[in-house]
Coordinates of C-alpha atoms and ligand atoms in Angstrom, one line a residue:
X1 CA 96.9 105.0 105.2
X2 CA 97.7 102.8 102.3
X3 CA 100.1 103.9 99.6
X4 CA 101.4 102.5 96.4
X5 CA 105.0 101.5 96.5
X6 CA 106.5 103.4 93.7
X7 CA 109.5 105.3 94.7
X8 CA 107.9 108.6 94.2
X9 CA 104.9 107.9 96.3
X10 CA 107.1 106.5 99.0
X11 CA 109.1 109.7 99.2
X12 CA 105.9 111.7 99.3
X13 CA 104.6 109.4 102.0
X14 CA 107.7 110.1 104.1
X15 CA 105.9 113.1 105.5
X16 CA 103.1 110.9 106.8
X17 CA 104.4 109.4 110.0
X18 CA 102.0 106.5 110.1
X19 CA 102.1 105.5 106.4
X20 CA 101.8 101.8 105.7
X21 CA 103.8 100.3 102.9
X22 CA 101.2 98.0 101.5
X23 CA 101.0 96.2 98.2
X24 CA 97.4 96.9 97.2
X25 CA 97.6 95.4 93.7
X26 CA 98.0 92.0 95.3
X27 CA 94.6 90.5 95.9
X28 CA 94.3 89.4 99.5
X29 CA 94.7 85.7 99.9
X30 CA 96.3 85.4 96.4
X31 CA 99.7 84.5 97.6
X32 CA 100.6 81.1 99.0
X33 CA 102.9 82.7 101.6
X34 CA 101.9 86.0 103.2
X35 CA 104.4 87.4 105.6
X36 CA 104.9 90.5 107.7
X37 CA 108.2 92.4 107.9
X38 CA 108.4 95.2 110.5
X39 CA 111.0 97.8 111.3
X40 CA 111.6 101.0 113.3
X41 CA 112.8 103.2 110.4
X42 CA 111.1 106.2 108.7
X43 CA 109.4 105.4 105.4
X44 CA 111.9 107.5 103.3
X45 CA 115.0 105.9 104.9
X46 CA 117.0 103.7 102.5
X47 CA 116.2 100.7 104.6
X48 CA 112.5 101.0 103.6
X49 CA 113.2 102.1 100.0
X50 CA 115.4 99.1 99.4
X51 CA 113.1 96.7 101.3
X52 CA 110.2 97.7 99.0
X53 CA 112.3 96.9 96.0
X54 CA 113.4 93.5 97.5
X55 CA 109.8 92.5 98.3
X56 CA 108.7 93.4 94.8
X57 CA 111.5 91.2 93.3
X58 CA 110.7 88.4 95.7
X59 CA 107.0 88.4 94.6
X60 CA 108.0 88.5 90.9
X61 CA 110.7 85.8 91.2
X62 CA 108.4 83.4 93.1
X63 CA 105.6 84.0 90.6
X64 CA 103.5 85.6 93.2
X65 CA 103.8 82.8 95.7
X66 CA 105.4 85.1 98.3
X67 CA 104.0 88.4 99.4
X68 CA 105.8 90.2 102.2
X69 CA 104.1 93.3 103.5
X70 CA 106.2 96.0 105.1
X71 CA 105.3 97.7 108.4
X72 CA 107.8 100.6 108.7
X73 CA 108.2 103.3 111.3
X74 CA 107.4 101.4 114.5
X75 CA 103.8 100.9 113.2
X76 CA 103.6 97.5 115.0
X77 CA 105.3 98.8 118.2
X78 CA 108.7 99.5 119.6
X79 CA 111.8 97.5 118.8
X80 CA 111.3 95.6 122.1
X81 CA 107.7 94.8 121.0
X82 CA 108.7 93.8 117.5
X83 CA 111.4 91.5 118.8
X84 CA 108.8 89.6 120.9
X85 CA 106.4 89.5 117.9
X86 CA 109.2 88.0 115.8
X87 CA 110.0 85.4 118.4
X88 CA 106.3 84.4 118.9
X89 CA 105.7 84.2 115.1
X90 CA 103.3 87.1 115.1
X91 CA 105.6 88.7 112.5
X92 CA 107.9 86.7 110.3
X93 CA 110.7 89.3 109.5
X94 CA 112.2 92.2 111.4
X95 CA 115.3 94.3 111.1
X96 CA 117.0 95.1 114.4
X97 CA 120.3 96.7 115.4
X98 CA 122.7 94.0 116.6
X99 CA 123.2 96.2 119.7
X100 CA 119.5 95.9 120.7
X101 CA 119.5 92.2 119.7
X102 CA 122.1 91.7 122.4
X103 CA 119.3 91.7 125.0
X104 CA 118.6 88.3 123.6
X105 CA 122.0 87.3 122.0
X106 CA 124.7 89.0 124.1
X107 CA 127.6 88.9 121.6
X108 CA 125.4 90.7 118.9
X109 CA 126.5 94.1 120.3
X110 CA 130.2 93.4 119.8
X111 CA 130.5 95.6 116.6
X112 CA 129.1 98.5 118.6
X113 CA 132.1 99.0 120.9
X114 CA 133.1 102.6 120.9
X115 CA 135.8 103.9 118.6
X116 CA 136.9 100.6 117.1
X117 CA 136.2 101.1 113.4
X118 CA 138.3 103.6 111.4
X119 CA 136.3 103.2 108.3
X120 CA 133.7 101.1 106.3
X121 CA 136.7 99.4 104.7
X122 CA 137.1 97.5 107.9
X123 CA 133.4 97.2 108.9
X124 CA 132.1 95.3 105.9
X125 CA 134.9 92.7 105.6
X126 CA 134.3 92.0 109.3
X127 CA 130.5 91.8 109.2
X128 CA 130.4 90.0 105.8
X129 CA 133.3 87.7 107.0
X130 CA 134.3 86.0 110.2
X131 CA 132.8 88.4 112.8
X132 CA 129.4 88.4 111.1
X133 CA 129.5 84.6 110.8
X134 CA 130.4 84.3 114.5
X135 CA 127.4 86.5 115.5
X136 CA 125.0 84.8 113.2
X137 CA 125.9 81.4 114.6
X138 CA 124.9 82.7 118.1
X139 CA 121.7 84.3 116.7
X140 CA 120.8 80.9 115.2
X141 CA 120.9 79.4 118.7
X142 CA 118.3 81.9 119.9
X143 CA 115.4 80.8 117.6
X144 CA 116.1 83.4 115.0
X145 CA 117.7 83.4 111.6
X146 CA 119.8 86.3 110.4
X147 CA 120.4 86.8 106.7
X148 CA 124.0 87.0 105.7
X149 CA 124.3 90.6 104.7
X150 CA 123.7 93.3 107.3
X151 CA 122.0 96.5 106.4
X152 CA 123.7 99.8 107.3
X153 CA 122.5 102.0 110.1
X154 CA 125.7 103.9 110.2
X155 CA 128.3 105.7 112.3
X156 CA 126.6 107.3 115.2
X157 CA 126.9 111.0 116.1
X158 CA 125.9 112.8 119.3
X159 CA 123.3 115.5 119.3
X160 CA 122.0 117.9 122.0
X161 CA 119.4 120.6 122.5
X162 CA 121.1 122.1 125.5
X163 CA 124.8 122.4 125.1
X164 CA 127.4 121.4 122.4
X165 CA 129.3 118.2 123.2
X166 CA 132.9 119.1 122.4
X167 CA 134.8 116.6 124.5
X168 CA 134.1 113.9 127.1
X169 CA 133.8 116.4 129.9
X170 CA 130.7 117.9 128.3
X171 CA 129.0 114.5 128.8
X172 CA 129.2 114.7 132.6
X173 CA 125.6 114.4 133.9
X174 CA 124.3 114.8 130.3
X175 CA 120.8 113.3 130.0
X176 CA 121.2 111.2 126.9
X177 CA 118.7 108.8 125.4
X178 CA 120.3 105.5 124.4
X179 CA 118.6 102.5 122.8
X180 CA 117.7 99.6 125.1
X181 CA 121.0 97.8 125.3
X182 CA 123.5 97.1 128.1
X183 CA 126.5 98.2 125.9
X184 CA 125.1 101.7 125.3
X185 CA 124.3 102.2 129.0
X186 CA 127.7 101.0 130.0
X187 CA 129.5 103.3 127.5
X188 CA 127.7 106.4 128.5
X189 CA 128.1 105.6 132.2
X190 CA 131.8 105.3 131.5
X191 CA 131.6 108.9 130.2
X192 CA 129.8 109.9 133.5
X193 CA 126.7 110.8 131.5
X194 CA 123.2 110.0 132.6
X195 CA 122.0 107.5 129.9
X196 CA 118.3 106.6 129.7
X197 CA 117.1 103.6 127.7
X198 CA 114.3 104.6 125.5
X199 CA 113.0 102.7 122.4
X200 CA 113.3 104.7 119.1
X201 CA 109.5 104.9 118.9
X202 CA 109.6 107.3 121.8
X203 CA 112.7 109.3 121.0
X204 CA 111.2 112.3 119.2
X205 CA 108.8 113.0 122.0
X206 CA 111.5 112.4 124.7
X207 CA 113.6 115.0 123.0
X208 CA 110.8 117.4 122.4
X209 CA 109.6 117.3 126.0
X210 CA 113.3 117.6 127.1
X211 CA 113.0 114.4 129.1
X212 CA 116.3 113.7 127.4
X213 CA 118.7 116.5 126.4
X214 CA 120.4 114.6 123.7
X215 CA 120.7 111.4 121.8
X216 CA 123.0 109.7 119.3
X217 CA 122.3 108.3 115.9
X218 CA 123.6 108.2 112.4
X219 CA 123.0 111.2 110.1
X220 CA 120.4 109.3 108.1
X221 CA 118.2 108.7 111.1
X222 CA 118.7 112.2 112.4
X223 CA 117.6 113.5 109.0
X224 CA 114.7 111.1 108.1
X225 CA 113.2 111.0 111.6
X226 CA 113.5 114.9 111.7
X227 CA 115.4 114.9 114.9
X228 CA 116.8 118.2 113.8
X229 CA 113.4 119.8 114.8
X230 CA 114.2 119.0 118.4
X231 CA 118.0 119.0 118.5
X232 CA 120.4 121.9 117.9
X233 CA 124.0 120.7 118.1
X234 CA 125.5 117.7 116.2
X235 CA 129.0 116.5 117.3
X236 CA 130.8 114.5 114.7
X237 CA 131.9 111.8 117.1
X238 CA 131.5 108.7 114.9
X239 CA 131.6 106.9 118.2
X240 CA 130.1 103.6 117.2
X241 CA 129.2 101.8 114.0
X242 CA 125.8 100.1 114.0
X243 CA 124.0 97.9 111.5
X244 CA 120.6 96.1 111.2
X245 CA 120.4 92.3 111.0
X246 CA 117.6 91.2 108.7
X247 CA 116.0 88.6 111.0
X248 CA 113.5 85.8 110.4
X249 CA 111.6 83.6 112.8
X250 CA 113.8 80.5 112.6
X251 CA 111.0 78.0 112.8
X252 CA 109.2 79.7 109.9
X253 CA 112.4 80.1 107.9
X254 CA 113.4 76.4 108.3
X255 CA 109.9 75.3 107.3
X256 CA 109.9 77.2 104.0
X257 CA 110.6 75.3 100.7
X258 CA 114.3 75.6 99.9
X259 CA 113.6 77.4 96.6
X260 CA 111.4 80.0 98.3
X261 CA 114.1 80.5 101.0
X262 CA 116.8 81.0 98.3
X263 CA 114.8 83.7 96.5
X264 CA 114.1 85.6 99.7
X265 CA 117.6 85.4 101.0
X266 CA 119.2 86.3 97.7
X267 CA 117.1 89.4 97.2
X268 CA 117.4 90.6 100.8
X269 CA 121.2 90.2 100.7
X270 CA 121.4 92.0 97.3
X271 CA 119.2 94.9 98.6
X272 CA 121.4 95.2 101.7
X273 CA 124.4 95.9 99.4
X274 CA 122.4 98.6 97.6
X275 CA 121.2 100.1 100.8
X276 CA 124.7 100.4 102.1
X277 CA 125.6 102.3 99.0
X278 CA 122.6 104.6 99.5
X279 CA 123.7 105.5 103.0
X280 CA 127.3 106.2 101.9
X281 CA 126.1 108.4 99.1
X282 CA 123.6 110.3 101.2
X283 CA 126.2 110.9 103.9
X284 CA 127.8 113.3 101.5
X285 CA 124.8 115.6 101.5
X286 CA 123.4 115.2 105.0
X287 CA 125.7 117.7 106.6
X288 CA 124.6 120.5 104.3
X289 CA 120.9 119.4 104.6
X290 CA 121.0 119.3 108.4
X291 CA 122.9 122.6 108.6
X292 CA 120.1 124.0 106.4
X293 CA 117.6 122.8 108.9
X294 CA 119.4 124.8 111.6
X295 CA 121.7 122.3 113.2
X296 CA 125.2 123.4 114.2
X297 CA 127.9 120.8 113.5
X298 CA 130.9 120.4 115.8
X299 CA 134.1 118.7 114.9
X300 CA 135.5 116.7 117.7
X301 CA 138.7 114.9 118.4
X302 CA 138.0 111.2 119.2
X303 CA 141.1 110.7 121.2
X304 CA 140.0 112.1 124.6
X305 CA 136.7 110.2 124.3
X306 CA 138.5 106.9 123.7
X307 CA 141.0 107.6 126.6
X308 CA 138.1 108.2 128.9
X309 CA 136.6 104.8 128.1
X310 CA 140.0 103.2 128.5
X311 CA 140.6 104.9 131.9
X312 CA 137.1 103.7 133.0
X313 CA 138.0 100.1 132.2
X314 CA 135.3 99.9 129.5
X315 CA 137.3 97.8 127.0
X316 CA 138.5 95.4 129.7
X317 CA 135.1 95.0 131.1
X318 CA 133.5 94.1 127.7
X319 CA 136.4 91.8 126.7
X320 CA 135.5 89.9 129.8
X321 CA 131.8 89.8 128.9
X322 CA 132.2 88.7 125.3
X323 CA 135.0 86.3 126.1
X324 CA 138.5 85.7 124.5
X325 CA 137.2 83.8 121.5
X326 CA 134.8 86.5 120.3
X327 CA 137.3 89.2 121.1
X328 CA 140.0 87.6 119.0
X329 CA 137.6 87.3 116.0
X330 CA 136.9 91.0 116.4
X331 CA 140.6 92.0 116.7
X332 CA 141.3 90.1 113.4
X333 CA 139.5 92.9 111.7
X334 CA 140.0 96.0 113.9
X335 CA 143.6 95.3 115.1
X336 CA 144.4 95.2 118.9
X337 CA 141.8 96.8 121.2
X338 CA 142.7 97.7 124.7
Ligands
X2X1 O1 117.1 103.3 118.1 C1 118.0 103.9 117.5 O2 118.6 104.9 117.9 C2 118.3 103.4 116.1 C3 117.2 103.9 115.1 O3 119.5 103.9 115.6 C4 118.4 101.9 116.1 O4 117.6 101.2 115.5 C5 119.4 101.3 117.0

């Protein structure tokens, strides 16, 4: 299905799971540079709304030289598939959680450690500052280029269809879907849960068929991907903060004329800032909206969760994996972690 990219039609198209965000007014072959940008997020998610806006500005500011077509909602495959497509050059741009990117660039999951971020007031200075720069330097060594500004996924919350998760003991043996990333598996093993790595493209059906009892994601994803249809309880754990790196194939990126690169980077970085504000604003209404869809919210105390991770040696283990240098960059922003 092809749709026009006005905001209204995008919102309408949010109901069509396989909608393409195409730009039909651009004659095929008209642009000097035609690129593909793919992601895992629902069409109505702020990531896609703001990406559409960015691509329109990029086209305009390059006088039509650059046309970037968006493939949302796992249309080109799972995150794992899209990451290989990006590396091979089959697609030029891709947004991916740093935690999943860690399968290629190990340190990229560092911001996802459990219970280390009190608030966005610490997250953004870290990711826009020294910690983000550290991670991006490692990404650059992997054949990819990450734009400076990360896009928000959000603080992650646990959901369940079988039983409410009130404290860490409720996670014992809990069949929870986690994204494919060693950090996620390790964390939920430390809770004595039974984590299963499943790409986001398969999450709805894994929950619907009860292959997994629960999952964890930010409110925006739970809402826009309609996970409330297949989950009952939502525990406000805020257990991790997760963001999307806007990635380009590095060879392609470096081969672009500098002026084209500048326009693309500027607009993607500006739209990232707008998208962060969208998530923040929408977070104020998601609770009421999700309750309206039948979800039951549960307030939880983070302390026993964190203590369980400490007792399991989780922080010590990951400090060893990331190394002292990365850990000290992280602690500059979070304060001491042990
Ligand atoms: O896969 C997920 O759960 C998601 C959508 O949050 C990510 O992209 C990491």
